[in-house]
XYZ file of C-alpha atoms in Angstrom:
639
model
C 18.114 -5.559 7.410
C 15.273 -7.702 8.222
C 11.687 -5.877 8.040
C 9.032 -6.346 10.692
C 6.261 -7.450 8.506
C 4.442 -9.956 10.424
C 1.695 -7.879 11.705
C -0.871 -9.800 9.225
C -5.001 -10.461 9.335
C -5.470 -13.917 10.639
C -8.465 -15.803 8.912
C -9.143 -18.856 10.969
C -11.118 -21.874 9.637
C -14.073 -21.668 11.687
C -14.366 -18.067 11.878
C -13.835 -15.701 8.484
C -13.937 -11.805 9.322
C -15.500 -9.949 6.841
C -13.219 -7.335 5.632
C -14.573 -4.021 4.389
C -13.860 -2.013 1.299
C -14.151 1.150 0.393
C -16.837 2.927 -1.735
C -15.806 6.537 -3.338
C -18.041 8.575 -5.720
C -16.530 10.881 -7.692
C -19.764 12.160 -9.640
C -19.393 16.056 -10.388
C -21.787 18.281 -12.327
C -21.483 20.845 -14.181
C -23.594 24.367 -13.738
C -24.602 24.414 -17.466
C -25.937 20.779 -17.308
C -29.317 19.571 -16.012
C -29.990 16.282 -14.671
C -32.564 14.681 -17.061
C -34.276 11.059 -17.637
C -32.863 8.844 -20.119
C -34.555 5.826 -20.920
C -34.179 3.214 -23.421
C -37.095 1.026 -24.938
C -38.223 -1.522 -22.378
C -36.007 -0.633 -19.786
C -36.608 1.190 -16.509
C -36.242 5.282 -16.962
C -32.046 5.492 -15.958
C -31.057 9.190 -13.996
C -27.824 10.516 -15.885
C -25.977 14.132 -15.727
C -26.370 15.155 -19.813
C -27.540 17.815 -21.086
C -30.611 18.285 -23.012
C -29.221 18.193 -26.718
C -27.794 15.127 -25.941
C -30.654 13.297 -24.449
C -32.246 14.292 -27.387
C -29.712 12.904 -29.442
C -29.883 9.454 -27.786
C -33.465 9.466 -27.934
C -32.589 9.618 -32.131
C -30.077 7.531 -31.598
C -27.494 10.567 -33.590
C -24.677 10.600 -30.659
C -22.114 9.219 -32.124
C -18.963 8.436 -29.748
C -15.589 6.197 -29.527
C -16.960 2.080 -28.909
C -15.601 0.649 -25.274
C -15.968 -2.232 -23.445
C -16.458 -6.300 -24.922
C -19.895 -7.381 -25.428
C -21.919 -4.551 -25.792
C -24.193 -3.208 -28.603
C -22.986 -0.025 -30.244
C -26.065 2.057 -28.790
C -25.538 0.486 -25.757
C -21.660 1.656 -25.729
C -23.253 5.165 -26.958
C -25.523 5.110 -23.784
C -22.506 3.995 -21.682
C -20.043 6.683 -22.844
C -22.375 8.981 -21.792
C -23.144 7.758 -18.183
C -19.186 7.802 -17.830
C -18.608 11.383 -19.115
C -16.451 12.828 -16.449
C -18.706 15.894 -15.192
C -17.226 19.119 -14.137
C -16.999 19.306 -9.902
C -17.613 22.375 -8.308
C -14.760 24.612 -7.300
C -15.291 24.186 -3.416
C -15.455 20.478 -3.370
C -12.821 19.709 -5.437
C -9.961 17.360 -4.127
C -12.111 16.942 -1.055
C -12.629 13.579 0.082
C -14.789 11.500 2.619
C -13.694 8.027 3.993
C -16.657 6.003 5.753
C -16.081 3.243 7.357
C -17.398 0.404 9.897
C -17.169 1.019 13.755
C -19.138 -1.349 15.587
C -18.952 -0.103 19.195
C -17.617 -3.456 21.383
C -16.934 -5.830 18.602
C -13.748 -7.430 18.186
C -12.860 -5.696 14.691
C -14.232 -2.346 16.238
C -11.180 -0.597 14.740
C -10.501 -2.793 11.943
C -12.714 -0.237 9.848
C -10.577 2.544 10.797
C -7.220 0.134 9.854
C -8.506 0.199 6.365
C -9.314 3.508 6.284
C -5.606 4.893 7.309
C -4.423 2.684 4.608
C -6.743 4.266 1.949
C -5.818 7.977 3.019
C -2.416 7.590 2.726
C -3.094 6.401 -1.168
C -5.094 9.281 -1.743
C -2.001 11.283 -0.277
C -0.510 10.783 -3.723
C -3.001 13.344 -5.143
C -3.234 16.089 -2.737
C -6.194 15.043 -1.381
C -7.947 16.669 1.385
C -9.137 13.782 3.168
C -11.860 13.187 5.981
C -12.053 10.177 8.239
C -15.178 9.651 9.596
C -17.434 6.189 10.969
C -20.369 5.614 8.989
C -22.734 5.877 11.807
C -21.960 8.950 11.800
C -22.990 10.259 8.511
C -25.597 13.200 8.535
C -27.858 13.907 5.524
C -26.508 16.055 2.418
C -22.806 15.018 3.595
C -21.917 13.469 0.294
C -22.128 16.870 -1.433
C -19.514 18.284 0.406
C -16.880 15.918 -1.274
C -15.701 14.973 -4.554
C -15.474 11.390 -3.622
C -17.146 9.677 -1.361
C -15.440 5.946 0.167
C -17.308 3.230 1.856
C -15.087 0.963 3.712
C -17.340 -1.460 4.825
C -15.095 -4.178 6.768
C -17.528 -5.286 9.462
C -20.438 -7.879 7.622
C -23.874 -6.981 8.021
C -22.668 -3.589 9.956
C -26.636 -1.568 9.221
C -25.728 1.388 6.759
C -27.516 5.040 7.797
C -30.595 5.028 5.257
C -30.053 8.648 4.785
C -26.668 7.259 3.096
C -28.203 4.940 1.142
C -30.528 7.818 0.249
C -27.417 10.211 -0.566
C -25.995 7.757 -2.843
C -28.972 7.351 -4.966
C -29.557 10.924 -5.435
C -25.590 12.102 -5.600
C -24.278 14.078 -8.277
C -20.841 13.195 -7.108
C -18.836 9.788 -7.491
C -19.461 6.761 -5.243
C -16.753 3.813 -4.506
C -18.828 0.782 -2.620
C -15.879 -1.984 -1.573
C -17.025 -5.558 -0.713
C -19.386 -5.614 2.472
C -23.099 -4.488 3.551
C -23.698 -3.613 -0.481
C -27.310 -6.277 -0.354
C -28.538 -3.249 2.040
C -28.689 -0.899 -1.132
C -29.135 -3.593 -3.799
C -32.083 -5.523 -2.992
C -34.106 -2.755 -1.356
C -36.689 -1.906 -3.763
C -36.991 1.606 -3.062
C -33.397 2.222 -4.526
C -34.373 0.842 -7.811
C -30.494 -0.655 -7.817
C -30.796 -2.570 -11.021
C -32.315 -0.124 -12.951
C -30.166 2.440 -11.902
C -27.081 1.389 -12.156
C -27.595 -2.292 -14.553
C -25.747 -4.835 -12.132
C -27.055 -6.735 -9.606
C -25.787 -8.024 -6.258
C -26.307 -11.791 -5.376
C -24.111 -12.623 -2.157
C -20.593 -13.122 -0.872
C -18.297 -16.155 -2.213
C -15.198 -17.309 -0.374
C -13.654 -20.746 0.409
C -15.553 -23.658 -1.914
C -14.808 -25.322 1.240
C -13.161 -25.597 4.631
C -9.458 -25.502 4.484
C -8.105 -28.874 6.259
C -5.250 -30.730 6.253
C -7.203 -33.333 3.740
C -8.259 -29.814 1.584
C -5.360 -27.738 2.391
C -6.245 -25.894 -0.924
C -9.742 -24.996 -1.224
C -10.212 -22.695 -4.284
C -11.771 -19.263 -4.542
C -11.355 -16.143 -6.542
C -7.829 -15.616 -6.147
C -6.742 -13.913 -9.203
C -7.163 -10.599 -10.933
C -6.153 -9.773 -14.216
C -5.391 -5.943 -14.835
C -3.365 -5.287 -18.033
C -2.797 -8.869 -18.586
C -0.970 -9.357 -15.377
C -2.561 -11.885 -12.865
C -2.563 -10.548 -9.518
C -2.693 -13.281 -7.049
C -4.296 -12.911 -3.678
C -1.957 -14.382 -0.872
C -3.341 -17.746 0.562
C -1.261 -20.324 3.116
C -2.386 -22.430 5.253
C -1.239 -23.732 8.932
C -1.839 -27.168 8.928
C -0.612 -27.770 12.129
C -2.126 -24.895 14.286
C -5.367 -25.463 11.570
C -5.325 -21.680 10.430
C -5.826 -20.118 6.878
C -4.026 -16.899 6.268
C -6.207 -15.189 3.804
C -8.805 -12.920 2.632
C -11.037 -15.330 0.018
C -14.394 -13.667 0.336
C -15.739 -11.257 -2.734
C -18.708 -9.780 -3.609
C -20.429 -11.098 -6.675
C -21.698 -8.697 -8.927
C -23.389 -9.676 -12.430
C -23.870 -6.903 -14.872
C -27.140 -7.113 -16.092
C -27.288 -4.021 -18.806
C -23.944 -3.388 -20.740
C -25.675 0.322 -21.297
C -25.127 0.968 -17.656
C -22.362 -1.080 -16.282
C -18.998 -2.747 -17.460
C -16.626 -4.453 -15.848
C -13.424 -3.103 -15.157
C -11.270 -5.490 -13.466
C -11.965 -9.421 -13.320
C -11.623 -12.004 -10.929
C -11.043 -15.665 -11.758
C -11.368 -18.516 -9.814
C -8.044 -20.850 -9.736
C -10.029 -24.096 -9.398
C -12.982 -24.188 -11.250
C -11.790 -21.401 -13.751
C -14.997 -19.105 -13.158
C -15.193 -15.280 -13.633
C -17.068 -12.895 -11.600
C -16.409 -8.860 -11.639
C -14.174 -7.311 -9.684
C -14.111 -3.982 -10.518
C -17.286 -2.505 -12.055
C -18.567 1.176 -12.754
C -21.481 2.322 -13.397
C -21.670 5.871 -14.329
C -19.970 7.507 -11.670
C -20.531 4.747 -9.110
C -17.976 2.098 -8.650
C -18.053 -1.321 -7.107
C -14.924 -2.895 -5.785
C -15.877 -6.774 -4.790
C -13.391 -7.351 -1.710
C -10.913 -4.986 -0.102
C -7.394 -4.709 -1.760
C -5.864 -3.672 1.540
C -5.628 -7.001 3.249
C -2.502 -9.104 2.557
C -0.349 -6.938 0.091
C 2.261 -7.792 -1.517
C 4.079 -6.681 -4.949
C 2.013 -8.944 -6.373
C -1.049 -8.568 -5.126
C -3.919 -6.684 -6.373
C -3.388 -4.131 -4.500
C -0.604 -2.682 -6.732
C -3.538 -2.489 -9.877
C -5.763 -1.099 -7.535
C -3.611 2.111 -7.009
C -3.264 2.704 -10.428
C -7.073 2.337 -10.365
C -7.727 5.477 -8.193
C -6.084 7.686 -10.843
C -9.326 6.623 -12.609
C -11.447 7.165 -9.714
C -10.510 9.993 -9.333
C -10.195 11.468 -12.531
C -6.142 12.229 -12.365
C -4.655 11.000 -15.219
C -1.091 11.129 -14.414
C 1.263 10.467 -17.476
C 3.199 7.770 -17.587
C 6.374 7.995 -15.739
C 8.407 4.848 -14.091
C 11.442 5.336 -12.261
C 13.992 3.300 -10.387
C 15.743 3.851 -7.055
C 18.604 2.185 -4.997
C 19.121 2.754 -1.598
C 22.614 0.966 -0.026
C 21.430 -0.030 3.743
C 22.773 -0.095 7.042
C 25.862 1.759 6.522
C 27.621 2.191 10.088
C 30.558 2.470 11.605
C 31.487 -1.564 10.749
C 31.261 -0.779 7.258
C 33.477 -3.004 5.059
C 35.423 0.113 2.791
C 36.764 -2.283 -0.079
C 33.304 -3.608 -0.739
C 31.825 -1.042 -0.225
C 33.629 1.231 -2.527
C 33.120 -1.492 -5.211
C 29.656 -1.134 -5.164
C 29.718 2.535 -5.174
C 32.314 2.305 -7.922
C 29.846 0.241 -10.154
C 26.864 2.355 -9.413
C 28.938 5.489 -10.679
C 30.545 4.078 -13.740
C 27.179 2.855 -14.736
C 25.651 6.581 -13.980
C 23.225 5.248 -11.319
C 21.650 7.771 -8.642
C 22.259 5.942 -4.959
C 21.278 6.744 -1.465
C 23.288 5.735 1.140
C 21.208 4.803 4.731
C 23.709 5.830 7.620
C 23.504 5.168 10.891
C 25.358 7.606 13.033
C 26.381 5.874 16.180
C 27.181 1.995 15.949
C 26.051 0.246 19.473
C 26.737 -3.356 20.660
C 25.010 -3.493 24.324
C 25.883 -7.084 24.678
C 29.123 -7.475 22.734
C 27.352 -9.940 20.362
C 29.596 -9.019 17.808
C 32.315 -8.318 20.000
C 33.054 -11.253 21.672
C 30.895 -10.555 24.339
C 32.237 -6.888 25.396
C 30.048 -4.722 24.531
C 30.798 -1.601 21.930
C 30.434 2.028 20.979
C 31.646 4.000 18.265
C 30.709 7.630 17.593
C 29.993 9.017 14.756
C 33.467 11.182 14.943
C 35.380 8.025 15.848
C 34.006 5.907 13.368
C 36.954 6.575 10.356
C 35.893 3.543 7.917
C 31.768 5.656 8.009
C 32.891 8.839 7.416
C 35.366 7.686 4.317
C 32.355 5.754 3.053
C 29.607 8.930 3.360
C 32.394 10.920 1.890
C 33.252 8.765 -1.239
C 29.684 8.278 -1.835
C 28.993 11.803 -1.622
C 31.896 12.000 -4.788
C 30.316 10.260 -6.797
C 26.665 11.083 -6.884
C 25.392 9.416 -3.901
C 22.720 10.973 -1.290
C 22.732 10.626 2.359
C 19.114 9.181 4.711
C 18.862 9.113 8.234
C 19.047 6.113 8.996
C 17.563 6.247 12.864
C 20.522 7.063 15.359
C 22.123 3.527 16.365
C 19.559 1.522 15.029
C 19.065 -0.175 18.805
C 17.723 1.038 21.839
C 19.743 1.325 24.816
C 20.153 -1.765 26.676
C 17.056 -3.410 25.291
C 17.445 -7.101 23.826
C 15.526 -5.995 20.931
C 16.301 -8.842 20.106
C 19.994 -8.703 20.586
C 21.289 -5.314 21.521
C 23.457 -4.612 18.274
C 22.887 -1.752 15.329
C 21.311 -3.016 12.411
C 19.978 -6.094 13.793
C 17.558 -4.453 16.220
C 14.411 -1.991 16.524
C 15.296 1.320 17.658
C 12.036 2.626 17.869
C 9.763 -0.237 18.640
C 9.650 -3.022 21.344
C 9.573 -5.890 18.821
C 9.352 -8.879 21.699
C 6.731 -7.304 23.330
C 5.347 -6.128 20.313
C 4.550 -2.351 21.662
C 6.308 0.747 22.014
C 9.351 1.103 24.112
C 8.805 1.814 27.835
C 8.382 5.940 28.302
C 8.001 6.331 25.088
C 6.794 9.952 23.697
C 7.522 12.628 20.803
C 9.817 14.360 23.121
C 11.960 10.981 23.815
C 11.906 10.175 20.172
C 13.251 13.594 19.283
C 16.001 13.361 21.715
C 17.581 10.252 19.818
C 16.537 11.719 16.486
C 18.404 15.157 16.921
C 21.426 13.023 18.587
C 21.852 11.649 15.243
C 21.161 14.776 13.534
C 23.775 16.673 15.728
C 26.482 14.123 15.060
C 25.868 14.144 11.189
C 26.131 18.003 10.941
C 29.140 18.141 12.686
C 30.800 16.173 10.084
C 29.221 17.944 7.608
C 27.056 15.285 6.237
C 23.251 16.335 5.791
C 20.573 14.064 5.353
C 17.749 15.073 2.883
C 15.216 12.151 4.279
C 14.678 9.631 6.973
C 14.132 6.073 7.592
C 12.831 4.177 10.701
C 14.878 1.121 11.633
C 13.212 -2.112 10.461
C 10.667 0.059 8.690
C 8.542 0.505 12.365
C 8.340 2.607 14.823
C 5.675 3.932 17.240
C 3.247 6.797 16.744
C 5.479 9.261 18.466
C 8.407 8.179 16.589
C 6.734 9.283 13.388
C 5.541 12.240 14.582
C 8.629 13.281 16.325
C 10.808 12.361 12.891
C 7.897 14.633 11.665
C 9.049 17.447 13.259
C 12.823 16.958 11.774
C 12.183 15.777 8.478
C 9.650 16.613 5.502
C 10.792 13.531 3.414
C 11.192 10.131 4.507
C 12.061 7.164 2.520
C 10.430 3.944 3.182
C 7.620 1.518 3.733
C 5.282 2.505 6.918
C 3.426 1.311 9.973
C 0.371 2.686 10.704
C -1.492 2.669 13.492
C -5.003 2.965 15.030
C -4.312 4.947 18.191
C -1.135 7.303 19.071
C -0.553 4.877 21.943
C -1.787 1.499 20.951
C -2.647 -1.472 22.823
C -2.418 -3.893 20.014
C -3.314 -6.451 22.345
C -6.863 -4.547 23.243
C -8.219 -3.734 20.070
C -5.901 -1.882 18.198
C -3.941 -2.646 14.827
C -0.670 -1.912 13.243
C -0.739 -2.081 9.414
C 2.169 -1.728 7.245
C 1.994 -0.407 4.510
C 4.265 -0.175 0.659
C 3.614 2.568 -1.967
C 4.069 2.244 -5.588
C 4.133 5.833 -6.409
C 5.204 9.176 -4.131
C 2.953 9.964 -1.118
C 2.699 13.309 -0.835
C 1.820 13.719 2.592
C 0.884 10.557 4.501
C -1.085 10.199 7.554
C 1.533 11.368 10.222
C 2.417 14.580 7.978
C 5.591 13.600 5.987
C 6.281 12.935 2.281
C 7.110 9.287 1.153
C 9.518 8.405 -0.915
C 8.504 5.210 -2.043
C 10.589 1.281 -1.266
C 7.971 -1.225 -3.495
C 10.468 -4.295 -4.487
C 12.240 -5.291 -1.287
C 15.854 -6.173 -1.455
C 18.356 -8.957 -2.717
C 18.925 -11.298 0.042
C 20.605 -15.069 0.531
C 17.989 -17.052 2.234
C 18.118 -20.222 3.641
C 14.672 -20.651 2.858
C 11.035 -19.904 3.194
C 10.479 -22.328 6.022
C 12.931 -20.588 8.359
C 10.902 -17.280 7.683
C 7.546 -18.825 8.180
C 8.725 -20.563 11.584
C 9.958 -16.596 12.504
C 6.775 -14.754 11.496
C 4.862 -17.135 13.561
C 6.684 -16.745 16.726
C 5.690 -13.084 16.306
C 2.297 -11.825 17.518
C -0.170 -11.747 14.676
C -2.557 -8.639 14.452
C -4.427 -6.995 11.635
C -2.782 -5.750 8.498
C -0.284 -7.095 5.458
C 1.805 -10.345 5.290
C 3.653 -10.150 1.989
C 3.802 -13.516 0.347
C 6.691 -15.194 1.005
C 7.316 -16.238 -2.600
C 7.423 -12.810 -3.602
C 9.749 -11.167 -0.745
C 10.930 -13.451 1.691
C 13.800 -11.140 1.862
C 11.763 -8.780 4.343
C 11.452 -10.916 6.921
C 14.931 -12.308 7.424
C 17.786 -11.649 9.398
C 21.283 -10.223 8.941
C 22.453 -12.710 11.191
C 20.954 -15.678 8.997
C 23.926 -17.341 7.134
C 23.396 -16.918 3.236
C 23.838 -20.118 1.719
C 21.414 -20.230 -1.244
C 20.647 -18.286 -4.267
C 19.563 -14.547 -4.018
C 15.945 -13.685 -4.121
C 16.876 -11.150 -7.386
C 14.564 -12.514 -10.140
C 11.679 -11.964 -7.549
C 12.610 -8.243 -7.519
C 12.797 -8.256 -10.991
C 8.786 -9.585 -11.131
C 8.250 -7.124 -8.785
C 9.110 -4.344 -10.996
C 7.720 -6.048 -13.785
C 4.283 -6.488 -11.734
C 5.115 -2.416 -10.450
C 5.229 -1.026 -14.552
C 1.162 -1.214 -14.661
C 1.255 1.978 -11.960
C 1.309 4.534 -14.421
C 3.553 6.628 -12.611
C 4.553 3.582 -10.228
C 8.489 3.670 -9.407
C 10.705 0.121 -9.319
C 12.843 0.965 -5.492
C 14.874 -1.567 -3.650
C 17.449 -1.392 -1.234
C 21.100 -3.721 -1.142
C 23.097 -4.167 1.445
C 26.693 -3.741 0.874
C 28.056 -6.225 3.151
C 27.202 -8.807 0.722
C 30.138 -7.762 -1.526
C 32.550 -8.707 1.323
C 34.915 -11.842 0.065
C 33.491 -13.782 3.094
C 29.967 -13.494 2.083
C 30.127 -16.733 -0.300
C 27.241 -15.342 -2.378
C 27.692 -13.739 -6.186
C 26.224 -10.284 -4.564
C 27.515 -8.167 -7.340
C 27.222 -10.641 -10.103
C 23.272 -10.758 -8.903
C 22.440 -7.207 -8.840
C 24.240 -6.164 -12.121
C 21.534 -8.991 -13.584
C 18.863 -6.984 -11.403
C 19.682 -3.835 -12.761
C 19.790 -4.814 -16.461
C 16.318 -6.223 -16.179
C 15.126 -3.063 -14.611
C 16.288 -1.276 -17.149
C 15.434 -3.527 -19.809
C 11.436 -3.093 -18.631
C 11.513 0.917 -19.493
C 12.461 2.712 -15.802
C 14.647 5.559 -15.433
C 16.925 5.517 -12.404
C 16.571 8.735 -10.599
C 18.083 10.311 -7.556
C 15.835 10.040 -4.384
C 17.157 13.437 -3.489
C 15.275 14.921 -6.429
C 12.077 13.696 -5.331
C 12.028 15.684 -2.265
C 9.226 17.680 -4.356
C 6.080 17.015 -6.914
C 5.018 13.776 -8.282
């Protein structure tokens, strides 16, 4: 099944948009503690939550606690400890959150802000957060105290920052994220006393070293970030021929100034010139993130460290936990049953939990794959499914929803046949499907529903065709299903005019979503899935033919499986070693998962590819990295 993942952010050469990130303060204090002064010799007096005793302590220099962090002095790292002693938050703010982010009434990006912020609430949905959207010009005085966390998304350069949050942040007891943009408005006002408070500084924004060009097609910048000795590289490619850079390059730089105060967290190097600069710093309970790891994901990207981050931020340690999942795709009534019950065969004998993705009714409006008369077959008429949903069933296997024909109507979309098209989504027009609303959406989604039950086969979760569908859709499958099992698309507006101002971002998760922003659990899909390519080229030429609007475009080194065709002949080696890094990339999530999907239909004799051969190497390195395979069915519940 291909996956519509071309909506991506477009960086041109002569025009960079500043992309925001997000600032969260997590900074909690406990009712037996007073905020007192701590100050070391020479230095500026430094505002942290300890109690007396141990001020006094410092003062004698008696505290003794556990050294962290390179390059600091031992009373610094005693000072430092006790900045980043996790205070106690009150009972009515706890898992309350606040997202802030830019809005600038009639600018092009005026709901680029809000992009971000959708993506950042659906993380947070992993730990039964209670979370609040709001635009920063918004913010009123004291609001900061009504959260445990406070995030700054601050994607629009320059946007001017409410001084009474500026003012907020400086006096919090609660924790503070700042990402990227608009940070010089708190730094380098004097009043704020940002250096002395915190020990970094903030000097300006670095991106490109220089134009990219078809004489400089690779103009460095800080591209990588190193989290548990993995370097996460930040997707870059460049257009030569339509003179376009797809990429987010710039990042805040942030020298720490006082070990006592600050550390860094996370680092940034530059690929060219082989320069560090932070990328993730905290300070006490305030945190710094230097770009925003929401623009071009991938299972590569830094992104992926950045979710295990937030269990950090927000003071959730999770234990560590790292499962595996296979999902077999596009099951319908043209399901191949000797290949398919080979798979299934191998899965059981090796004691792996499987889903299998069904789609009820199989449609061919055009007779593509019918010489040219077109087809139905109902779910009751369709013998070769229902053997395959009931052999699976036998031996361990768990049903998804897999939409209802996987096409819509008589739509080229793009060709009228399940499994190739969008169901719920006008992909050439790149909007939702004419008369499209919940109550639509529901009428195709209990068709399906109806035809299952009366074969007895009962989905636990569902998942939208091609991984997109509109608004509605999601809120309509909503109303059906508490589970669904998938990668998203998210949007800015229940009826958006992506060609007015609005954006669609998809969106992967490493770890379970407990309730995302339309209301449903997510079961996670983070690797992609083995496919037979006939290269990266004939991807790029597809996604470009596509409309291009603001959110992810996975590297194609990494996935190019997503974006292709089942009609594309496989000719070439699989894609399965790239899963494999993905999973290896996926194991620094703490309780991160390593899920992929594989379509059957490869193990068919006329396929030409070593399908089975591939995934049984797949499998073995999975396993050989530490996950568990679990049943998606089990996961309906807790974390």
């Amino acid at each position: 099944m291909r996956r519509n993942w071309f909506l991506c952010l477009l960086v041109t050469v002569t025009l960079m948009v500043s992309l925001g990130d997000s600032l969260k303060q997590v900074w909690g204090q406990a009712k037996q503690k007073e905020a007192v002064v701590v100050t070391q010799p020479g230095e500026a007096a430094s505002l942290s939550l300890v109690n007396q005793a141990e001020a006094k302590q410092l003062s004698q220099g008696k505290l003794a606690v556990p050294a962290i962090g390179e390059g600091a002095k031992p009373d610094d790292r005693t000072l430092l400890q006790v900045l980043e002693r996790d205070p106690v938050v009150p009972a009515h703010v706890q898992g309350r959150v606040l997202i802030l982010y830019d809005a600038v009434a009639g600018s092009a990006t005026e709901k680029f802000g809000l992009a971000y912020a959708i993506m950042l609430s659906n993380l947070l949905g992993h730990f039964n957060a209670q979370v609040n959207l709001l635009p920063i010009d918004r913010y009123t005085a004291g609001a900061v105290e009504l959260y445990q966390a406070t995030f700054y998304l601050g994607s629009h350069y320059d946007n001017q920052i409410p001084a009474a949050f500026l003012q907020d942040v400086r006096r919090t007891n609660r924790t503070v994220v700042w990402f990227k943009n608009n940070l010089w408005q708190f730094a380098w006002n004097a009043n704020y006393d940002f250096v002395g408070r915190y020990g970094f500084t903030f000097t300006g924004m670095r991106g490109f070293d220089a134009r990219p060009s078809a004489e400089n097609p690779q103009p460095g910048f800080f591209d990588t970030i190193t989290y548990k000795s993995l370097p996460f590289v930040k997707f870059y490619s460049y257009d030569a021929a339509a003179n376009v850079a797809y990429a987010d390059p710039e990042m805040g730089i942030a020298p720490v100034l006082d070990a006592a105060k600050a550390r860094v967290w996370l680092t940034a190097t530059h690929s060219a010139t082989g320069e560090t600069t932070p990328y993730v710093i905290r300070s006490g309970q305030f945190w710094y993130v230097a770009d925003i790891p929401f623009s071009f994901i991938g299972p590569r990207d830094r992104y992926v460290a950045f979710c295990d981050l937030l269990h950090d931020m927000l003071r959730q340690p999770h234990r560590e936990n790292h499962r595996a999942l296979i999902r077999l795709e596009d099951v319908s009534a043209k399901v191949e049953p000797t290949s398919f019950r080979q798979l299934v065969n191998y899965l059981s004998n090796q004691d792996i939990p499987f889903s299998v993705a069904l789609i009820p009714t199989y449609r061919d409006a055009f007779g593509v794959n019918n010489n040219g008369a077109p087809e139905t077959i109902e779910l009751a008429q369709a013998t070769n499914l229902l053997s395959a949903a009931k052999y699976a069933r036998q031996r361990g296997g768990s049903l998804v929803m897999h939409g209802h024909t996987h096409q819509y109507n008589s739509l080229p979309n793009p060709v009228g046949a399940t499994g190739t098209d969008w169901e719920f989504w006008d992909a050439p027009n790149n909007a939702p499907v004419q008369g499209d609303s919940q109550a639509l959406m529901l009428r195709r989604i209990d068709a399906g529903l109806t035809a299952l039950r009366a074969q007895g086969l009962l989905p636990f979760a569902w998942e939208t065709p091609h991984y997109q569908g509109s608004p509605l859709t999601y809120r309509a499958a909503q109303k059906r299903f508490d589970v669904k099992y998938e990668r998203g698309t998210y949007y800015t507006a229940d009826r958006p005019k992506l060609a007015e101002g609005d954006y669609a971002v998809p969106q992967f998760f490493p770890y379970l979503i407990n309730e995302d922003f339309y209301g449903q659990r997510v079961i996670p899909e983070n690797l992609g899935n083995v496919v037979y390519s006939q290269g990266a080229a004939t991807a790029a030429s597809r996604n470009k033919a596509l409309p291009a609007v603001c959110g992810q475009r996975t590297s194609l080194s990494q996935t190019d499986s997503l974006r292709l065709s089942h009609s594309v002949r496989r000719s070439l080696a699989g894609n399965h070693f790239a899963l494999y890094e993905n999973a290896r990339y996926a194991w620094v999530v703490r309780d991160g998962f390593a899920s992929f999907f594989f379509h059957p239909y490869l193990l068919r004799a006329d396929s030409g590819v070593p399908a089975l051969a591939d995934l049984k190497v797949l499998i073995d390195g999975i396993e050989k990295l530490g996950y568990e395979w679990k049943a998606a069915s089990s996961l309906t519940d807790g974390n």
